[in-house]
Amino acid sequence: MKPLIEIHNVSLRFGDYNVLRNISLDIMPHEMISLIGLNGSGKTTLLKLMLGVFEPDSGEILRHVRQVGYVPQKFEFDRTIPFSVSEILRVYNRVSDKEVEKKLKEVSAEMLIKKTIGDLSGGEMQRVLIANALLSRPDLLLLDEPTSGLDMAGEKDFYCMIEDIHKKYKIAIVMVSHDVYMVFNHAQKILCVDHGLVCHGHPEEVKKHKEFERLFGPHLIPFKHHLSHGDTD
Amino acid sequence: MEILIDAFQYGFFIRAFVVGLALAVVYALLGNFVVLREEIVIGHTIANVVFLGVALSLLFSWNQSWVMVASAILGVFFILYLKKNSRFSQNSVLEMTAQIAIATGIVVLAQLTGYRNITGFLFGNILAISNSDVWLTSAVFLFNMVVLFLIRRPLTQLVINRDLAIAAGNKVERINFIFLVLLALTVAAGIKIIGVVLLGAFLVIPANTAKNLAKSFRQMVGFSVGISLLAVIIGLFFSYLFDTPSGAMIVLILGVILVLTNLFRKII
């Protein structure tokens, strides 16, 4: 099977700052991948390299993907502009009102169709952005910390929704996340980033990796606590 | 009423009316995107660069219309160059470019011998609209309408969110450049009737007033065009009646509409 994205020995600098060094990886069809790492480790930058927002300083990225769906971490936009949810979705996708309504229903956001963007909460905005990404009929979905700003219950619901989407559409999903506990319960493959790809693989393999322990050691106490109580949901 | 009908007996007024209506539509449409991009001073910046062009054309006796168009486009290149090759913020780039251009323009004007009245260039003058201005504005109007129609979807995608526009498959740098060229041409075409000082206001007041009233983006675009046309029609007649600079009168009318609609927003 041909990868959707091939990243070969890619490095990227912002001025004098080495954001990513010598990263090589393939994104295969139907994979469900979580990108984890500490703040400032280069997770979002790697995701934006996959998207094409940044081009690498060295190395190459081969994109065989037909359509990428993207959900940004923050939707930075003047909230006083009177864009309705329906308008935003139809600006980015050539679809009918019915299709918009159907897709919003899939992400439990059909009640938002006539609301203006400025009136949405963080969680509602994320659902609208997921609907937007799905309307583009992607074969790869890139999500940048989609659960930041959600409470624990909202976060759990969100991960379940992403799992449903993965099963239903059989698309590849790459999700940047800061929540190690959620990631280990929901991802099929983990990429651990610290300016380079320090470890990767199945959650069980990554969990035992010394680089993972080094990076997340102090943050693993609640995570181990959850596991010791048999909470794997 | 008779005096208003009389106005159409004069060639200069008919020319100003035609140019004004065409510009009202283009400025309002582009103004919506300027407001969305939160680059409120960009029209003012390009206008100041065109002022420098006008000063050079007076000094060297170059063709004014062509120099205005060329200087506006060169101004866009300068803004893009400075943004790409510096650590300045977008607003700093725009404001610094505006101030450097106006300062250079004043220095160039100081080299001219004899009296030169530049009030018309600063605040607009309906008497200054020549037949070649009508042709230039008509060409700019047609070009802008066609190109804006073609890029309306990717441009809207870009101004809402750059990363989402890239995900949608757009060449965002190209779209951004095309938009800035449209803006440059529009600014150059509007200098004589609106004036350097007031041009930025003519670009952003209709869109902002419309934003205050609209319930959707589509409505905002429609309202902005309506407000802009109304201000140009009333402004030109008042400019004719009271013998005042046309740009100042148009912007004054826009100001009145802005205040009134803001006051009555809840009722409307």
CSV table of N, CA and C in Angstrom, one decimal, chain A residues 48 51-53 67-72 74-78 80-84 87-88 90-94 116 129 132, chain B residues 32 35-36 38 87 152-153 156-169 210-211 214-220:
chain,number,residue,atom,x,y,z
A,48,LYS,N,1.8,20.9,10.4
A,48,LYS,CA,1.6,21.9,9.3
A,48,LYS,C,2.6,21.6,8.2
A,51,LEU,N,0.5,19.3,6.1
A,51,LEU,CA,-0.5,20.1,5.5
A,51,LEU,C,0.0,20.9,4.3
A,52,GLY,N,1.3,21.4,4.4
A,52,GLY,CA,1.8,22.2,3.4
A,52,GLY,C,1.9,23.7,3.7
A,53,VAL,N,1.6,24.0,5.0
A,53,VAL,CA,1.7,25.4,5.4
A,53,VAL,C,3.1,25.8,5.5
A,67,GLN,N,-7.1,14.5,-0.8
A,67,GLN,CA,-7.7,15.7,-0.1
A,67,GLN,C,-7.4,15.6,1.4
A,68,VAL,N,-6.9,16.7,1.9
A,68,VAL,CA,-6.6,16.7,3.4
A,68,VAL,C,-7.7,17.5,4.1
A,69,GLY,N,-8.2,17.0,5.1
A,69,GLY,CA,-9.1,17.7,6.0
A,69,GLY,C,-8.3,18.2,7.2
A,70,TYR,N,-8.6,19.5,7.6
A,70,TYR,CA,-7.7,20.0,8.6
A,70,TYR,C,-8.6,20.7,9.7
A,71,VAL,N,-8.2,20.4,10.9
A,71,VAL,CA,-8.9,21.1,12.1
A,71,VAL,C,-7.9,21.9,12.9
A,72,PRO,N,-7.8,23.2,12.8
A,72,PRO,CA,-6.8,23.9,13.5
A,72,PRO,C,-7.0,23.9,15.0
A,74,LYS,N,-6.7,26.6,17.0
A,74,LYS,CA,-7.5,27.8,17.3
A,74,LYS,C,-8.0,28.3,16.0
A,75,PHE,N,-9.2,28.7,16.0
A,75,PHE,CA,-9.8,29.3,14.8
A,75,PHE,C,-9.7,30.8,15.0
A,76,GLU,N,-8.6,31.4,14.6
A,76,GLU,CA,-8.4,32.8,14.8
A,76,GLU,C,-9.1,33.6,13.7
A,77,PHE,N,-10.1,34.4,14.1
A,77,PHE,CA,-11.0,35.0,13.2
A,77,PHE,C,-11.7,36.1,13.9
A,78,ASP,N,-11.9,37.2,13.2
A,78,ASP,CA,-12.7,38.3,13.8
A,78,ASP,C,-14.2,37.8,14.0
A,80,THR,N,-16.6,39.3,15.1
A,80,THR,CA,-17.7,40.3,14.9
A,80,THR,C,-18.2,40.2,13.4
A,81,ILE,N,-17.5,39.4,12.6
A,81,ILE,CA,-17.9,39.3,11.2
A,81,ILE,C,-19.1,38.3,11.2
A,82,PRO,N,-20.2,38.7,10.6
A,82,PRO,CA,-21.5,37.9,10.7
A,82,PRO,C,-21.5,36.6,9.8
A,83,PHE,N,-20.5,35.8,9.9
A,83,PHE,CA,-20.5,34.5,9.1
A,83,PHE,C,-21.4,33.5,9.9
A,84,SER,N,-22.4,32.9,9.2
A,84,SER,CA,-23.1,31.9,9.8
A,84,SER,C,-22.3,30.6,9.6
A,87,GLU,N,-22.7,29.3,6.2
A,87,GLU,CA,-21.9,30.1,5.2
A,87,GLU,C,-20.4,29.6,5.2
A,88,ILE,N,-19.9,29.5,6.4
A,88,ILE,CA,-18.5,29.0,6.5
A,88,ILE,C,-18.3,27.7,5.9
A,90,ARG,N,-20.0,26.3,3.6
A,90,ARG,CA,-20.2,26.4,2.1
A,90,ARG,C,-19.2,27.2,1.4
A,91,VAL,N,-18.4,28.0,2.1
A,91,VAL,CA,-17.3,28.7,1.5
A,91,VAL,C,-16.2,27.7,1.2
A,92,TYR,N,-16.0,26.8,2.2
A,92,TYR,CA,-14.8,25.9,2.0
A,92,TYR,C,-15.2,24.6,1.2
A,93,ASN,N,-16.5,24.4,1.0
A,93,ASN,CA,-16.9,23.2,0.3
A,93,ASN,C,-18.1,23.5,-0.6
A,94,ARG,N,-17.9,22.9,-1.8
A,94,ARG,CA,-19.0,23.1,-2.8
A,94,ARG,C,-20.1,22.1,-2.5
A,116,THR,N,-24.3,32.3,14.2
A,116,THR,CA,-23.1,32.9,13.7
A,116,THR,C,-21.9,32.4,14.4
A,129,LEU,N,-15.8,22.6,12.8
A,129,LEU,CA,-14.5,22.5,12.1
A,129,LEU,C,-14.3,21.0,11.6
A,132,ASN,N,-16.6,20.6,8.8
A,132,ASN,CA,-16.0,21.3,7.6
A,132,ASN,C,-14.9,20.4,6.9
B,32,ASN,N,-14.8,44.8,2.0
B,32,ASN,CA,-15.3,43.6,2.8
B,32,ASN,C,-14.1,42.7,3.1
B,35,VAL,N,-11.6,44.4,5.5
B,35,VAL,CA,-12.1,44.4,6.9
B,35,VAL,C,-11.9,43.0,7.4
B,36,LEU,N,-12.2,41.9,6.6
B,36,LEU,CA,-12.0,40.6,7.0
B,36,LEU,C,-10.5,40.3,7.4
B,38,GLU,N,-8.5,42.3,8.5
B,38,GLU,CA,-8.1,43.2,9.6
B,38,GLU,C,-6.8,44.0,9.2
B,87,ARG,N,11.4,41.4,10.3
B,87,ARG,CA,10.6,40.9,11.4
B,87,ARG,C,9.5,41.9,11.8
B,152,ARG,N,-13.4,34.7,-5.9
B,152,ARG,CA,-14.2,35.0,-4.7
B,152,ARG,C,-14.2,33.9,-3.6
B,153,ARG,N,-14.2,32.7,-4.1
B,153,ARG,CA,-14.3,31.6,-3.1
B,153,ARG,C,-12.9,31.4,-2.5
B,156,THR,N,-12.2,34.4,-0.1
B,156,THR,CA,-12.9,34.3,1.1
B,156,THR,C,-12.3,33.2,2.0
B,157,GLN,N,-12.0,32.1,1.5
B,157,GLN,CA,-11.3,31.0,2.3
B,157,GLN,C,-10.1,31.6,2.9
B,158,LEU,N,-9.3,32.3,2.1
B,158,LEU,CA,-8.0,32.8,2.6
B,158,LEU,C,-8.2,33.8,3.8
B,159,VAL,N,-9.1,34.7,3.6
B,159,VAL,CA,-9.3,35.8,4.6
B,159,VAL,C,-9.9,35.3,5.9
B,160,ILE,N,-10.6,34.2,5.8
B,160,ILE,CA,-11.2,33.6,7.0
B,160,ILE,C,-10.1,32.9,7.8
B,161,ASN,N,-9.4,32.0,7.1
B,161,ASN,CA,-8.3,31.2,7.8
B,161,ASN,C,-7.3,30.7,6.7
B,162,ARG,N,-6.1,31.1,6.9
B,162,ARG,CA,-5.1,30.8,5.9
B,162,ARG,C,-4.8,29.3,5.8
B,163,ASP,N,-4.7,28.6,7.0
B,163,ASP,CA,-4.4,27.2,7.0
B,163,ASP,C,-5.5,26.4,6.4
B,164,LEU,N,-6.8,26.8,6.7
B,164,LEU,CA,-7.9,26.1,6.1
B,164,LEU,C,-7.9,26.3,4.5
B,165,ALA,N,-7.5,27.5,4.1
B,165,ALA,CA,-7.4,27.7,2.7
B,165,ALA,C,-6.4,26.8,2.0
B,166,ILE,N,-5.3,26.6,2.7
B,166,ILE,CA,-4.2,25.7,2.2
B,166,ILE,C,-4.8,24.3,2.1
B,167,ALA,N,-5.5,23.9,3.2
B,167,ALA,CA,-6.0,22.5,3.2
B,167,ALA,C,-7.0,22.3,2.1
B,168,ALA,N,-7.7,23.4,1.7
B,168,ALA,CA,-8.7,23.4,0.6
B,168,ALA,C,-8.0,23.3,-0.8
B,169,GLY,N,-6.7,23.4,-0.8
B,169,GLY,CA,-5.9,23.2,-2.0
B,169,GLY,C,-5.6,24.5,-2.7
B,210,ALA,N,-21.8,48.1,7.1
B,210,ALA,CA,-22.6,46.9,6.7
B,210,ALA,C,-22.5,45.7,7.7
B,211,LYS,N,-21.3,45.6,8.3
B,211,LYS,CA,-21.0,44.5,9.2
B,211,LYS,C,-21.9,44.7,10.5
B,214,ALA,N,-25.6,43.6,9.2
B,214,ALA,CA,-25.9,42.3,8.5
B,214,ALA,C,-26.0,41.1,9.5
B,215,LYS,N,-26.8,40.1,9.0
B,215,LYS,CA,-26.9,38.9,9.8
B,215,LYS,C,-26.1,37.8,9.1
B,216,SER,N,-25.6,38.0,7.9
B,216,SER,CA,-24.7,37.0,7.3
B,216,SER,C,-23.7,37.8,6.4
B,217,PHE,N,-22.7,37.0,5.9
B,217,PHE,CA,-21.7,37.7,5.1
B,217,PHE,C,-22.2,38.2,3.8
B,218,ARG,N,-23.1,37.4,3.3
B,218,ARG,CA,-23.8,37.7,2.0
B,218,ARG,C,-24.5,39.1,2.1
B,219,GLN,N,-25.2,39.2,3.3
B,219,GLN,CA,-25.9,40.5,3.5
B,219,GLN,C,-24.9,41.6,3.7
B,220,MET,N,-23.8,41.3,4.4
B,220,MET,CA,-22.8,42.4,4.6
B,220,MET,C,-22.3,42.9,3.3
